[in-house]
Amino acid sequence: MKILGIESSCDDTAAAVVEDGIKILSSVVSSQVKIHHPFGGVVPELASRQHIKAIIPVVNQALLQAGTSLSEIDGIAATQGPGLIGSLLVGFSFAKAFAFALGLPMVGVNHLLGHIHTALLSDNPPDFPFVALLVSGGHTGIYHITSPLEFKLLGQTRDDAAGEAFDKVAKMLGLGYPGGKIISNLSRKGDPDKIKFPRPYLDKNKFDFSFSGIKTAVNRYISTLKETAQEKNAADIAAGFQEAVVEVLSYKLIRAASHTGCQSIAVVGGVAANARLREKVIKDAAAKGLLLHIPDFSLCGDNAAMIAAAGYHQLRFGAKSGLEDDVFSRVATF
Ligand code: KG4
Ligand code: ZN
């Protein structure tokens, strides 16, 4: 069964063809970073307009790269939410219209479920049940996954998402946008132990997070320095901040594995591309004898292969969206 996936929840227009929920035949991502860069963050109105320009070429390219004609597509899956409403509407409305015109089934996919499916999109996917740490720009949470469509939220951030904290700290240091990758690269030149920022474990037996305190501590530290000292110390500040976030994320993930009795763990979402996080979780998982699954870099950030993979299972289960279905910006709990 070949599914065409479409993703447009934020600032990437993406399309992919995935076979049987596991085999990626193509995955095309058109990034809008250059458009939003001068503004230091995503401008929703510009994002929607760019999605409109990009959606047809991106879908065409995904079909071409997969060597698949439209007649071979069995269903369409598109991100329904959460995300920016204007951005979501472009991909979701396109998918509805496309499916209607072609007489194909179409299903709306939760973007977060999509990220979780990136753990399964590998040659060596985890066995169920497993625990997944989802760390992106909009979400940070730990989930207990018992089947491709069944999951339970164990805990999530009470304030900023981890990626959001990376982006905000990069902005404070005047490093530009998008901040996660910049902080990650700069940290290589810094000493992670020179400045000890707080580790917000909250209740060590629970799985909630809070990153706004670290962010405020970084801001307070920066404001005590003169401008020249800020520049000189930027790498140590970045490395110290990154270390605090990474320690808490890894600790809670490993703790969740022992709490649920799972042998397999996964890290997914944009921040899963962070080299220090990968290194730390690899070490901590090995120390506990846990099997770790981290997607390929190309699947950490937003992409449509993950939407096609999750959508495949939903369609097989009989789920279907209609023309009356709408996008949603937030989920109360997921
Ligand atoms: O999953 P994603 O592409 O979009 C959302 O669903 O939010 O995640 C984007 C987030 C951004 O906050 C970005 O700064 C962060 O992931 N990110 C990173 C790295 N690469 C991307 N954070 C830390 N280290 C990285 N290497
Ligand atoms: Zn995402």
mmCIF file of C-alpha atoms and ligand atoms in Angstrom:
data_model
loop_
_atom_site.group_PDB
_atom_site.id
_atom_site.type_symbol
_atom_site.label_atom_id
_atom_site.label_comp_id
_atom_site.label_asym_id
_atom_site.label_seq_id
_atom_site.Cartn_x
_atom_site.Cartn_y
_atom_site.Cartn_z
ATOM 1 C CA MET A 1 0.000 0.000 0.000
ATOM 2 C CA LYS A 2 1.570 3.290 -1.120
ATOM 3 C CA ILE A 3 0.636 6.408 0.825
ATOM 4 C CA LEU A 4 1.319 9.986 -0.248
ATOM 5 C CA GLY A 5 2.098 12.020 2.880
ATOM 6 C CA ILE A 6 1.825 15.793 3.121
ATOM 7 C CA GLU A 7 3.178 17.976 5.936
ATOM 8 C CA SER A 8 2.804 21.766 6.269
ATOM 9 C CA SER A 9 2.330 22.428 10.001
ATOM 10 C CA CYS A 10 4.995 25.092 10.390
ATOM 11 C CA ASP A 11 7.738 26.317 8.058
ATOM 12 C CA ASP A 12 8.537 23.227 5.969
ATOM 13 C CA THR A 13 6.495 22.113 2.980
ATOM 14 C CA ALA A 14 6.977 18.376 2.676
ATOM 15 C CA ALA A 15 5.666 15.443 0.669
ATOM 16 C CA ALA A 16 6.676 11.776 0.689
ATOM 17 C CA VAL A 17 5.672 8.394 -0.659
ATOM 18 C CA VAL A 18 5.914 5.536 1.850
ATOM 19 C CA GLU A 19 5.099 1.897 1.187
ATOM 20 C CA ASP A 20 3.364 -0.228 3.850
ATOM 21 C CA GLY A 21 4.113 2.330 6.555
ATOM 22 C CA ILE A 22 7.802 1.443 6.602
ATOM 23 C CA LYS A 23 9.578 1.809 3.260
ATOM 24 C CA ILE A 24 10.401 5.389 2.280
ATOM 25 C CA LEU A 25 10.258 5.685 -1.519
ATOM 26 C CA SER A 26 10.753 9.454 -1.447
ATOM 27 C CA SER A 27 10.817 12.285 1.079
ATOM 28 C CA VAL A 28 11.000 15.877 -0.143
ATOM 29 C CA VAL A 29 11.268 18.837 2.244
ATOM 30 C CA SER A 30 11.212 22.440 1.071
ATOM 31 C CA SER A 31 12.512 24.633 3.894
ATOM 32 C CA GLN A 32 11.445 28.245 4.400
ATOM 33 C CA VAL A 33 14.396 29.161 6.635
ATOM 34 C CA LYS A 34 15.681 31.821 4.212
ATOM 35 C CA ILE A 35 12.293 33.560 4.154
ATOM 36 C CA HIS A 36 11.939 33.760 7.961
ATOM 37 C CA HIS A 37 15.621 34.321 8.788
ATOM 38 C CA PRO A 38 15.524 38.149 8.616
ATOM 39 C CA PHE A 39 12.663 38.173 11.157
ATOM 40 C CA GLY A 40 14.386 35.904 13.717
ATOM 41 C CA GLY A 41 11.477 33.436 13.762
ATOM 42 C CA VAL A 42 8.606 32.021 11.741
ATOM 43 C CA VAL A 43 6.170 34.665 10.415
ATOM 44 C CA PRO A 44 2.870 32.760 10.094
ATOM 45 C CA GLU A 45 1.451 34.817 7.204
ATOM 46 C CA LEU A 46 4.638 34.408 5.147
ATOM 47 C CA ALA A 47 4.697 30.686 5.970
ATOM 48 C CA SER A 48 1.155 30.132 4.630
ATOM 49 C CA ARG A 49 1.914 32.029 1.432
ATOM 50 C CA GLN A 50 5.089 30.044 0.838
ATOM 51 C CA HIS A 51 3.277 26.728 1.435
ATOM 52 C CA ILE A 52 0.809 27.714 -1.308
ATOM 53 C CA LYS A 53 3.692 28.326 -3.726
ATOM 54 C CA ALA A 54 5.546 25.153 -2.816
ATOM 55 C CA ILE A 55 2.886 22.498 -2.326
ATOM 56 C CA ILE A 56 2.320 21.413 -5.943
ATOM 57 C CA PRO A 57 6.029 21.322 -6.965
ATOM 58 C CA VAL A 58 6.910 19.449 -3.747
ATOM 59 C CA VAL A 59 4.183 16.822 -4.277
ATOM 60 C CA ASN A 60 5.217 16.412 -7.921
ATOM 61 C CA GLN A 61 8.852 15.955 -6.889
ATOM 62 C CA ALA A 62 7.935 13.364 -4.261
ATOM 63 C CA LEU A 63 6.004 11.318 -6.844
ATOM 64 C CA LEU A 64 8.827 11.673 -9.365
ATOM 65 C CA GLN A 65 11.555 10.649 -6.898
ATOM 66 C CA ALA A 66 9.494 7.650 -5.802
ATOM 67 C CA GLY A 67 9.049 6.621 -9.441
ATOM 68 C CA THR A 68 5.353 6.345 -8.623
ATOM 69 C CA SER A 69 2.480 7.490 -10.806
ATOM 70 C CA LEU A 70 -0.697 8.839 -9.241
ATOM 71 C CA SER A 71 -2.573 5.695 -10.255
ATOM 72 C CA GLU A 72 -0.298 3.665 -7.938
ATOM 73 C CA ILE A 73 -1.128 5.757 -4.844
ATOM 74 C CA ASP A 74 -3.558 3.989 -2.491
ATOM 75 C CA GLY A 75 -4.253 6.801 -0.037
ATOM 76 C CA ILE A 76 -3.303 10.280 1.145
ATOM 77 C CA ALA A 77 -2.282 11.342 4.656
ATOM 78 C CA ALA A 78 -1.885 14.981 5.674
ATOM 79 C CA THR A 79 -0.994 16.721 8.921
ATOM 80 C CA GLN A 80 -4.199 17.963 10.579
ATOM 81 C CA GLY A 81 -2.598 19.573 13.652
ATOM 82 C CA PRO A 82 -1.181 20.828 15.910
ATOM 83 C CA GLY A 83 0.599 23.708 14.213
ATOM 84 C CA LEU A 84 0.009 27.090 12.603
ATOM 85 C CA ILE A 85 -3.570 27.201 11.321
ATOM 86 C CA GLY A 86 -2.785 29.000 8.043
ATOM 87 C CA SER A 87 0.097 26.629 7.305
ATOM 88 C CA LEU A 88 -1.899 23.499 8.185
ATOM 89 C CA LEU A 89 -4.820 24.642 6.024
ATOM 90 C CA VAL A 90 -2.676 24.679 2.886
ATOM 91 C CA GLY A 91 -1.504 21.063 3.128
ATOM 92 C CA PHE A 92 -4.726 19.672 4.586
ATOM 93 C CA SER A 93 -7.019 21.419 2.080
ATOM 94 C CA PHE A 94 -4.721 20.399 -0.782
ATOM 95 C CA ALA A 95 -4.857 16.783 0.415
ATOM 96 C CA LYS A 96 -8.648 16.832 0.723
ATOM 97 C CA ALA A 97 -9.076 18.273 -2.769
ATOM 98 C CA PHE A 98 -6.478 15.933 -4.283
ATOM 99 C CA ALA A 99 -8.038 12.859 -2.664
ATOM 100 C CA PHE A 100 -11.538 13.917 -3.733
ATOM 101 C CA ALA A 101 -10.435 14.488 -7.338
ATOM 102 C CA LEU A 102 -8.625 11.143 -7.484
ATOM 103 C CA GLY A 103 -11.253 9.184 -5.567
ATOM 104 C CA LEU A 104 -8.717 8.130 -2.930
ATOM 105 C CA PRO A 105 -9.163 7.748 0.839
ATOM 106 C CA MET A 106 -7.585 10.551 2.858
ATOM 107 C CA VAL A 107 -6.784 10.795 6.541
ATOM 108 C CA GLY A 108 -5.664 13.611 8.847
ATOM 109 C CA VAL A 109 -2.631 12.793 10.983
ATOM 110 C CA ASN A 110 -1.569 14.223 14.325
ATOM 111 C CA HIS A 111 1.862 15.781 13.796
ATOM 112 C CA LEU A 112 3.096 14.375 17.132
ATOM 113 C CA LEU A 113 2.096 10.832 16.199
ATOM 114 C CA GLY A 114 3.998 11.431 12.971
ATOM 115 C CA HIS A 115 7.183 12.279 14.899
ATOM 116 C CA ILE A 116 6.770 9.112 16.990
ATOM 117 C CA HIS A 117 6.564 7.071 13.774
ATOM 118 C CA THR A 118 10.056 8.209 12.768
ATOM 119 C CA ALA A 119 11.338 5.755 15.401
ATOM 120 C CA LEU A 120 9.670 2.978 13.402
ATOM 121 C CA LEU A 121 10.983 4.155 10.022
ATOM 122 C CA SER A 122 14.245 2.263 10.202
ATOM 123 C CA ASP A 123 15.683 -1.113 9.247
ATOM 124 C CA ASN A 124 15.697 -2.048 12.904
ATOM 125 C CA PRO A 125 12.507 -0.618 14.461
ATOM 126 C CA PRO A 126 11.801 -0.968 18.207
ATOM 127 C CA ASP A 127 9.494 -3.718 19.424
ATOM 128 C CA PHE A 128 6.322 -2.629 21.210
ATOM 129 C CA PRO A 129 5.979 -1.415 23.867
ATOM 130 C CA PHE A 130 8.602 1.294 23.920
ATOM 131 C CA VAL A 131 9.058 4.716 25.470
ATOM 132 C CA ALA A 132 9.609 7.760 23.250
ATOM 133 C CA LEU A 133 10.986 11.166 24.133
ATOM 134 C CA LEU A 134 9.505 13.665 21.682
ATOM 135 C CA VAL A 135 11.577 16.847 21.613
ATOM 136 C CA SER A 136 10.693 19.479 19.052
ATOM 137 C CA GLY A 137 10.196 23.219 18.731
ATOM 138 C CA GLY A 138 6.552 23.040 19.787
ATOM 139 C CA HIS A 139 6.442 19.987 22.069
ATOM 140 C CA THR A 140 8.409 18.094 24.666
ATOM 141 C CA GLY A 141 6.930 14.983 26.206
ATOM 142 C CA ILE A 142 7.467 11.323 27.046
ATOM 143 C CA TYR A 143 5.086 8.712 25.628
ATOM 144 C CA HIS A 144 4.463 5.036 26.287
ATOM 145 C CA ILE A 145 3.800 3.473 22.882
ATOM 146 C CA THR A 146 2.018 0.114 22.815
ATOM 147 C CA SER A 147 1.128 -0.178 19.094
ATOM 148 C CA PRO A 148 1.423 1.973 15.948
ATOM 149 C CA LEU A 149 -1.677 3.919 17.016
ATOM 150 C CA GLU A 150 -1.785 3.468 20.788
ATOM 151 C CA PHE A 151 0.204 5.687 23.101
ATOM 152 C CA LYS A 152 -0.074 7.274 26.518
ATOM 153 C CA LEU A 153 1.411 10.588 27.571
ATOM 154 C CA LEU A 154 3.561 10.092 30.671
ATOM 155 C CA GLY A 155 4.593 13.721 31.078
ATOM 156 C CA GLN A 156 5.251 16.894 29.135
ATOM 157 C CA THR A 157 6.656 20.376 29.453
ATOM 158 C CA ARG A 158 4.753 22.811 31.608
ATOM 159 C CA ASP A 159 6.150 25.805 29.741
ATOM 160 C CA ASP A 160 8.685 26.006 26.893
ATOM 161 C CA ALA A 161 9.443 23.087 24.583
ATOM 162 C CA ALA A 162 13.118 22.061 24.540
ATOM 163 C CA GLY A 163 13.618 23.298 20.955
ATOM 164 C CA GLU A 164 11.918 26.575 21.823
ATOM 165 C CA ALA A 165 14.383 27.051 24.698
ATOM 166 C CA PHE A 166 17.308 26.419 22.309
ATOM 167 C CA ASP A 167 15.856 28.973 19.878
ATOM 168 C CA LYS A 168 15.309 31.579 22.612
ATOM 169 C CA VAL A 169 18.794 31.176 24.105
ATOM 170 C CA ALA A 170 20.300 31.559 20.612
ATOM 171 C CA LYS A 171 18.334 34.790 20.238
ATOM 172 C CA MET A 172 19.575 36.070 23.642
ATOM 173 C CA LEU A 173 23.147 35.426 22.520
ATOM 174 C CA GLY A 174 22.438 37.203 19.224
ATOM 175 C CA LEU A 175 23.226 34.063 17.250
ATOM 176 C CA GLY A 176 20.283 34.139 14.849
ATOM 177 C CA TYR A 177 17.628 31.679 13.728
ATOM 178 C CA PRO A 178 16.971 28.755 13.741
ATOM 179 C CA GLY A 179 18.796 28.525 17.052
ATOM 180 C CA GLY A 180 18.957 24.810 17.879
ATOM 181 C CA LYS A 181 21.566 23.916 15.322
ATOM 182 C CA ILE A 182 23.578 27.091 15.978
ATOM 183 C CA ILE A 183 23.738 26.405 19.754
ATOM 184 C CA SER A 184 24.604 22.782 19.056
ATOM 185 C CA ASN A 185 27.522 23.748 16.765
ATOM 186 C CA LEU A 186 28.804 26.547 19.016
ATOM 187 C CA SER A 187 28.712 24.252 22.068
ATOM 188 C CA ARG A 188 31.457 22.118 20.544
ATOM 189 C CA LYS A 189 33.856 25.002 21.185
ATOM 190 C CA GLY A 190 32.641 25.589 24.748
ATOM 191 C CA ASP A 191 33.171 24.020 28.176
ATOM 192 C CA PRO A 192 29.876 22.460 29.366
ATOM 193 C CA ASP A 193 31.014 22.525 33.018
ATOM 194 C CA LYS A 194 32.235 26.122 33.240
ATOM 195 C CA ILE A 195 28.819 27.659 33.943
ATOM 196 C CA LYS A 196 26.439 25.440 35.894
ATOM 197 C CA PHE A 197 22.864 26.289 34.957
ATOM 198 C CA PRO A 198 19.982 24.775 36.996
ATOM 199 C CA ARG A 199 18.692 21.281 36.185
ATOM 200 C CA PRO A 200 14.898 21.456 36.553
ATOM 201 C CA TYR A 201 14.051 17.843 37.440
ATOM 202 C CA LEU A 202 10.811 18.875 39.214
ATOM 203 C CA ASP A 203 9.587 15.624 40.771
ATOM 204 C CA LYS A 204 12.313 13.090 39.899
ATOM 205 C CA ASN A 205 9.726 10.295 39.762
ATOM 206 C CA LYS A 206 7.478 12.137 37.321
ATOM 207 C CA PHE A 207 7.937 12.959 33.660
ATOM 208 C CA ASP A 208 7.038 16.621 33.442
ATOM 209 C CA PHE A 209 9.570 19.163 32.233
ATOM 210 C CA SER A 210 10.112 22.893 32.666
ATOM 211 C CA PHE A 211 12.653 24.766 30.587
ATOM 212 C CA SER A 212 11.704 28.391 31.165
ATOM 213 C CA GLY A 213 13.800 28.487 34.371
ATOM 214 C CA ILE A 214 17.021 27.512 32.571
ATOM 215 C CA LYS A 215 16.263 30.087 29.920
ATOM 216 C CA THR A 216 15.773 32.787 32.582
ATOM 217 C CA ALA A 217 19.005 31.722 34.334
ATOM 218 C CA VAL A 218 20.882 32.082 31.024
ATOM 219 C CA ASN A 219 19.323 35.505 30.492
ATOM 220 C CA ARG A 220 20.299 36.605 34.008
ATOM 221 C CA TYR A 221 23.855 35.351 33.490
ATOM 222 C CA ILE A 222 24.184 37.165 30.146
ATOM 223 C CA SER A 223 22.903 40.418 31.655
ATOM 224 C CA THR A 224 25.734 40.380 34.231
ATOM 225 C CA LEU A 225 28.317 40.400 31.424
ATOM 226 C CA LYS A 226 29.556 43.312 29.330
ATOM 227 C CA GLU A 227 28.885 42.975 25.587
ATOM 228 C CA THR A 228 32.460 41.943 24.744
ATOM 229 C CA ALA A 229 32.404 39.349 27.540
ATOM 230 C CA GLN A 230 29.088 38.006 26.197
ATOM 231 C CA GLU A 231 30.709 37.301 22.851
ATOM 232 C CA LYS A 232 33.806 35.816 24.454
ATOM 233 C CA ASN A 233 31.762 33.530 26.689
ATOM 234 C CA ALA A 234 29.059 32.606 24.150
ATOM 235 C CA ALA A 235 30.422 29.098 23.509
ATOM 236 C CA ASP A 236 30.622 28.290 27.248
ATOM 237 C CA ILE A 237 27.128 29.677 27.837
ATOM 238 C CA ALA A 238 25.748 27.628 24.911
ATOM 239 C CA ALA A 239 27.511 24.465 26.093
ATOM 240 C CA GLY A 240 26.413 24.978 29.722
ATOM 241 C CA PHE A 241 22.803 25.551 28.692
ATOM 242 C CA GLN A 242 22.788 22.570 26.328
ATOM 243 C CA GLU A 243 24.275 20.306 29.012
ATOM 244 C CA ALA A 244 21.556 21.252 31.522
ATOM 245 C CA VAL A 245 18.756 20.524 29.024
ATOM 246 C CA VAL A 246 20.329 17.287 27.774
ATOM 247 C CA GLU A 247 20.908 15.911 31.289
ATOM 248 C CA VAL A 248 17.280 16.401 32.280
ATOM 249 C CA LEU A 249 15.922 14.953 29.008
ATOM 250 C CA SER A 250 18.076 11.844 29.193
ATOM 251 C CA TYR A 251 17.430 11.293 32.914
ATOM 252 C CA LYS A 252 13.640 11.375 32.482
ATOM 253 C CA LEU A 253 13.684 9.124 29.421
ATOM 254 C CA ILE A 254 15.743 6.445 31.166
ATOM 255 C CA ARG A 255 13.558 6.790 34.269
ATOM 256 C CA ALA A 256 10.422 6.316 32.125
ATOM 257 C CA ALA A 257 11.853 3.077 30.719
ATOM 258 C CA SER A 258 12.309 1.628 34.198
ATOM 259 C CA HIS A 259 8.885 2.972 35.299
ATOM 260 C CA THR A 260 7.106 1.210 32.400
ATOM 261 C CA GLY A 261 9.422 -1.797 32.229
ATOM 262 C CA CYS A 262 10.190 -1.090 28.560
ATOM 263 C CA GLN A 263 13.432 -2.411 27.099
ATOM 264 C CA SER A 264 13.370 -0.082 24.078
ATOM 265 C CA ILE A 265 13.519 3.702 24.060
ATOM 266 C CA ALA A 266 13.434 6.281 21.277
ATOM 267 C CA VAL A 267 14.245 9.960 20.837
ATOM 268 C CA VAL A 268 12.320 11.782 18.091
ATOM 269 C CA GLY A 269 11.649 15.357 16.895
ATOM 270 C CA GLY A 270 13.832 18.229 15.716
ATOM 271 C CA VAL A 271 15.997 18.288 18.871
ATOM 272 C CA ALA A 272 16.820 14.571 18.365
ATOM 273 C CA ALA A 273 19.318 15.925 15.794
ATOM 274 C CA ASN A 274 21.318 17.432 18.673
ATOM 275 C CA ALA A 275 24.716 15.732 18.772
ATOM 276 C CA ARG A 276 25.205 16.065 22.538
ATOM 277 C CA LEU A 277 21.715 14.680 23.265
ATOM 278 C CA ARG A 278 22.385 11.707 20.982
ATOM 279 C CA GLU A 279 25.746 11.071 22.644
ATOM 280 C CA LYS A 280 24.344 11.310 26.187
ATOM 281 C CA VAL A 281 21.317 9.084 25.536
ATOM 282 C CA ILE A 282 23.495 6.473 23.793
ATOM 283 C CA LYS A 283 25.725 6.365 26.894
ATOM 284 C CA ASP A 284 22.883 6.339 29.443
ATOM 285 C CA ALA A 285 20.893 3.699 27.525
ATOM 286 C CA ALA A 286 23.947 1.443 27.245
ATOM 287 C CA ALA A 287 24.591 1.748 30.985
ATOM 288 C CA LYS A 288 21.076 0.395 31.658
ATOM 289 C CA GLY A 289 21.121 -2.189 28.856
ATOM 290 C CA LEU A 290 18.312 -0.463 26.970
ATOM 291 C CA LEU A 291 17.863 -0.610 23.189
ATOM 292 C CA LEU A 292 17.956 2.915 21.799
ATOM 293 C CA HIS A 293 16.347 4.051 18.543
ATOM 294 C CA ILE A 294 17.155 7.484 17.139
ATOM 295 C CA PRO A 295 15.986 8.285 13.608
ATOM 296 C CA ASP A 296 18.305 9.293 10.841
ATOM 297 C CA PHE A 297 19.014 13.068 10.846
ATOM 298 C CA SER A 298 16.785 13.491 7.787
ATOM 299 C CA LEU A 299 13.796 12.280 9.829
ATOM 300 C CA CYS A 300 14.339 14.334 13.005
ATOM 301 C CA GLY A 301 12.976 17.622 11.661
ATOM 302 C CA ASP A 302 9.559 17.965 10.084
ATOM 303 C CA ASN A 303 9.002 15.675 7.103
ATOM 304 C CA ALA A 304 6.120 13.958 5.338
ATOM 305 C CA ALA A 305 7.456 10.381 5.469
ATOM 306 C CA MET A 306 6.420 10.266 9.141
ATOM 307 C CA ILE A 307 2.934 11.497 8.223
ATOM 308 C CA ALA A 308 2.565 8.879 5.482
ATOM 309 C CA ALA A 309 3.769 6.161 7.911
ATOM 310 C CA ALA A 310 1.280 7.082 10.650
ATOM 311 C CA GLY A 311 -1.458 7.647 8.050
ATOM 312 C CA TYR A 312 -0.922 4.160 6.624
ATOM 313 C CA HIS A 313 -1.833 2.592 9.985
ATOM 314 C CA GLN A 314 -4.819 4.909 10.440
ATOM 315 C CA LEU A 315 -6.174 4.093 6.961
ATOM 316 C CA ARG A 316 -5.686 0.368 7.537
ATOM 317 C CA PHE A 317 -7.563 0.733 10.788
ATOM 318 C CA GLY A 318 -10.461 2.283 8.834
ATOM 319 C CA ALA A 319 -9.973 5.923 9.812
ATOM 320 C CA LYS A 320 -10.866 8.420 7.098
ATOM 321 C CA SER A 321 -11.242 12.196 6.914
ATOM 322 C CA GLY A 322 -13.995 13.900 4.947
ATOM 323 C CA LEU A 323 -14.256 17.224 3.175
ATOM 324 C CA GLU A 324 -15.969 18.674 6.280
ATOM 325 C CA ASP A 325 -12.980 17.913 8.533
ATOM 326 C CA ASP A 326 -10.863 20.837 9.691
ATOM 327 C CA VAL A 327 -7.359 21.466 11.007
ATOM 328 C CA PHE A 328 -6.575 22.154 14.689
ATOM 329 C CA SER A 329 -3.859 24.337 16.196
ATOM 330 C CA ARG A 330 -3.439 22.702 19.613
ATOM 331 C CA VAL A 331 -4.096 19.431 21.378
ATOM 332 C CA ALA A 332 -5.230 19.459 24.999
ATOM 333 C CA THR A 333 -3.455 16.163 25.667
ATOM 334 C CA PHE A 334 -1.850 13.799 23.298
HETATM 335 O O1 KG4 B 1 10.419 18.810 14.890
HETATM 336 P P1 KG4 B 1 10.773 20.159 14.390
HETATM 337 O O2 KG4 B 1 11.453 20.265 13.049
HETATM 338 O O3 KG4 B 1 9.516 21.078 14.324
HETATM 339 C C1 KG4 B 1 8.505 21.076 15.303
HETATM 340 O O4 KG4 B 1 7.615 20.225 15.225
HETATM 341 O O5 KG4 B 1 8.632 21.922 16.226
HETATM 342 O O6 KG4 B 1 11.697 20.819 15.516
HETATM 343 C C2 KG4 B 1 12.255 22.089 15.345
HETATM 344 C C3 KG4 B 1 13.059 22.429 16.593
HETATM 345 C C4 KG4 B 1 13.552 23.856 16.609
HETATM 346 O O7 KG4 B 1 13.283 24.430 17.868
HETATM 347 C C5 KG4 B 1 15.058 23.719 16.375
HETATM 348 O O8 KG4 B 1 15.820 24.766 16.949
HETATM 349 C C6 KG4 B 1 15.327 22.389 17.043
HETATM 350 O O9 KG4 B 1 14.223 21.586 16.681
HETATM 351 N N1 KG4 B 1 16.591 21.792 16.569
HETATM 352 C C7 KG4 B 1 17.642 21.554 17.365
HETATM 353 C C8 KG4 B 1 18.660 21.026 16.532
HETATM 354 N N2 KG4 B 1 18.192 20.964 15.249
HETATM 355 C C9 KG4 B 1 16.911 21.432 15.296
HETATM 356 N N3 KG4 B 1 17.808 21.732 18.680
HETATM 357 C C10 KG4 B 1 18.997 21.396 19.213
HETATM 358 N N4 KG4 B 1 20.021 20.901 18.493
HETATM 359 C C11 KG4 B 1 19.912 20.695 17.148
HETATM 360 N N5 KG4 B 1 20.932 20.200 16.442
HETATM 361 ZN ZN ZN B 2 7.556 18.696 14.204
#
